[in-house]
Amino acid sequence: MNIAANPVVEADQTVYLKDYQKPSFVVDSIDLDIQVFDDHTNVNAKLVMQRQTAGDLVLLGRDLELKSIRLNGQVLPADAYVVDAEQLVISNAPDQAVIETEVVIHPESNTQLEGLYQAAGDLFVTQNEPEGFRKITYYPDRPDVLSVFTTRVEADKKFPVLLANGNLIEAGETGEGRHYTVWQDPTKKPSYLFACVIGDLAVLKDSYVTSEGRNVALEIYAEEKDIPKCHIAMEALKHSMRWDEEHYGRPYDLDNYMIVATSAFNMGAMENKGLNIFNTSCVLADEEYTTDAAIMRVQSVIAHEYFHNWTGNRITCRDWFQLCLKEGLTVFRDQSFSEDLQSAAVQRIDDVAVLKAHQFPEDSGPLSHPPRPDHFVEINNFYTATVYEKGAEINRMMATLLGKEKFRAGTDEYFKRHDGQAVTVEDWVAALTAGSGVDLSSFLIWYNQPGTPKLEAKGEYDAANQTYTLSLKQSLKAHPKYPNLKAVPIPVALALFDATSGEQLVLSSNALVENGIKDGVYLFDTDTATITFSGVKTQPVVSLLRNFSAPVDLEFNYSDAELAFLMQYEPNGFNQWQASQTLLERILLNGHDADIYVQAIQNTLPALVERDPLLASRLFDVPTEGYLGSRIDTDYSPAKVQEQREALLSRVARELGSFFKETYATLDPDAQKEFSQAMGVRALKNIMLSMMARQGDASVFELAYEQFSSTGNMSERLGALKVLVWNDAPQAQQALEAFYTRFKNEALSMDQWFMLQAAHPKATAETIKALTTHPDYDLKVPNRIRAVTGGLNSNPVNTWSFGVQHIVELAKFLDEKNPIVGSRLLQILSRWYTLAEPQRSEVKAKLEALKPVVKSKNVSETLNSMLSV
Ligand code: B3K
Ligand code: ZN
């Protein structure tokens, strides 16, 4: 692959990490006054600034109508400053400068959902990370400028709720049917954490007493009808608050914590200080309206945003190159929280599945970048799987290596050193090192390099000498923008098993010490290494990279029989799943025989279904067509992959046919005590229903229709609807209509209805057209757009044929209206160059044709990178 210089995005638009400079002025305090009217909003700001280094006074601002500007009380003459589309610069400013500005903005016509925008008729919200605040007022809008915010919000009384960060210090009326509130946030914060909300919302209230005895008022704001769907989020919030005290010693620091739900939001949620704003999809949870997966996601996103209060807000990023400092650490924390909430093994399965399905392909294609990139054009393009998920894996590797106590000593040191500061990845690793007493500096290499390291391993047993030798080799694909790639430290968790009994072999401490293995983990940090175990009496089976101890692509010379062995005998569910996925990849991509797999499934699953339904539901996972496609670098034929996968599924359906049929009838989610196990039973029911449908037994449609209509649970209802619709069952249309009638006023349920139809295996361009011209399709609501593209994208055969046109048209439309979402959607096509001809050239031509048309930095940067292969 040749990633050439970028021809369209001009060099001067690229920002480099090496050019970082401290801001010349800091802001001690800001007083903001935001007055919302139907057709405009006035924003008045008073900034008390102080010089800290030589240089101009720079205020960033975009799409602002400047009405007046004063410096230290005097109107600033026009020749005393220079203003353009991005900034306002005052040269020769005095060391103490009080700047007062008046600007007009238009949230009512802001379709980009960044800055202050009207999210619905009766709701205005903000989204300021990373660079939205400059669309509200002139300000040094960068994360290393921390200030005390006092905010006055004024609007018509038809908006009874007026919120901003911090404590409410005043409220009153201004006449003419208008009212106001004043909020003061005692903690210094960067502007990207500023938020305000103006709307007509109902509220769910609760409270929490911290370990320090602080009584915190908890409030979740949503539409009146959705308040009953906020209880799971509220419980998750209290749980997160306790968890952070117990696991990291971090209590909450304000007297209130507010969450506001909106249906118009570009991503999942935002951690604004004390006033989180959430996509409804990440806060509303109710088994009647949302799926089990959505309920789990709500709990993890609530935790994620709450954990940001310490990792992100109290300690923030010096610049946006350091994004993974807060995101990688916070994802690692929310994953650990979710592991405690449900089964640790299943949570790890789900997290690794996401990593491999999204981050691995990203890191092997034209959008590959290090977790901490060293340049970008548009920072919004870097809220990626690499920054978030690979960032989390780096922290997990360090935590694995340190063990619980030392990792905690390291994080304690981090909070002690840097509370109230804007810091870098180096600061984080240095604090962990100092606190734990273990030098972790080599992990910085992980932050600075792109690409998934390949880990090649070979095992050899020498029966005569009773030794087992493991040779390891690591390598990285060259990247033109990041030369000088180095070997990274790879913690390899491993265990040896007796091939006959299935028992784990106990290795003497001598053998462990000689090989540098601690707590079952070997740190491999050179290009190659060999480790030899002695006293191994019989040929062992090795389990490598247990719990996915490092984000690497492992190639090990397992036999298929050894993988089947691990599927059955590994005591850890994650490792069982990992073995089955490796075996399946060989069957589906390399033509290995499926007999061994089918046998292993038959041996393992019936007992597991009884013992641990949730884990059992994951052990039925067969890698998706999308994932399998991402493992193919040239001459990729989506249809061939589909054919292979379908053949395997049909075989499993046939060979386990009677098991599925009998078990389906006995599965009862209501008999489970734990939510997570009930969720497992529901997942199993749906798997079995679709397996039965594969056998062509028409009576299954009656069972499905019965499940569809008799349940009050969305996962069961959707699982059954999917079987009916995807198989074009006689009851399909009736079921779709019944679903629509029942849920038409429930946006999140309707998103599922759109998605399920877009994902129909036999969908056509007409299907997509019918969905996108449906009266309930709405281009202003990213969730609805993503419902259709997400459904489409779950089927690569469709995506790469008629789907390309839909995605390209959307990218073009969103380039102007909502470039953040447009750029993200376009990335669905980033692996176009792997396709077999003629598809490859056809898709390429469509992408090329888009190039002269798009204008936003977001979409252009993505498109240029995509076409640079
Ligand atoms: N920090 C926000 C992401 C903001 C994305 C801006 N395009 C959500 C989160 O990671 O918690
Ligand atoms: Zn985050």
XYZ file of C-alpha atoms in Angstrom, residues 208 236-251 303 306-307 329-341 404 407-408:
36
model
C -26.211 9.492 46.324
C -26.098 2.303 36.745
C -25.059 5.840 37.702
C -25.166 5.091 41.444
C -23.376 1.829 40.839
C -20.643 3.607 38.849
C -20.193 6.188 41.600
C -19.652 3.436 44.164
C -17.414 1.435 41.801
C -15.050 4.359 41.189
C -14.721 4.912 44.942
C -13.973 1.248 45.566
C -11.675 0.538 42.629
C -9.874 3.833 42.111
C -10.549 5.759 45.343
C -12.336 8.501 43.367
C -15.427 10.090 44.940
C -20.356 4.423 33.578
C -19.268 9.157 34.849
C -15.688 7.814 34.956
C -8.229 4.962 30.057
C -11.944 5.616 30.429
C -12.868 2.765 28.077
C -10.588 0.446 30.046
C -12.371 1.577 33.215
C -15.864 1.098 31.780
C -14.930 -2.333 30.417
C -13.709 -3.363 33.867
C -16.945 -2.034 35.396
C -19.017 -4.062 32.920
C -16.925 -7.159 33.648
C -18.032 -6.819 37.261
C -21.619 -6.212 36.199
C -4.133 -5.033 40.855
C -1.752 -0.652 39.047
C -3.769 1.053 41.783
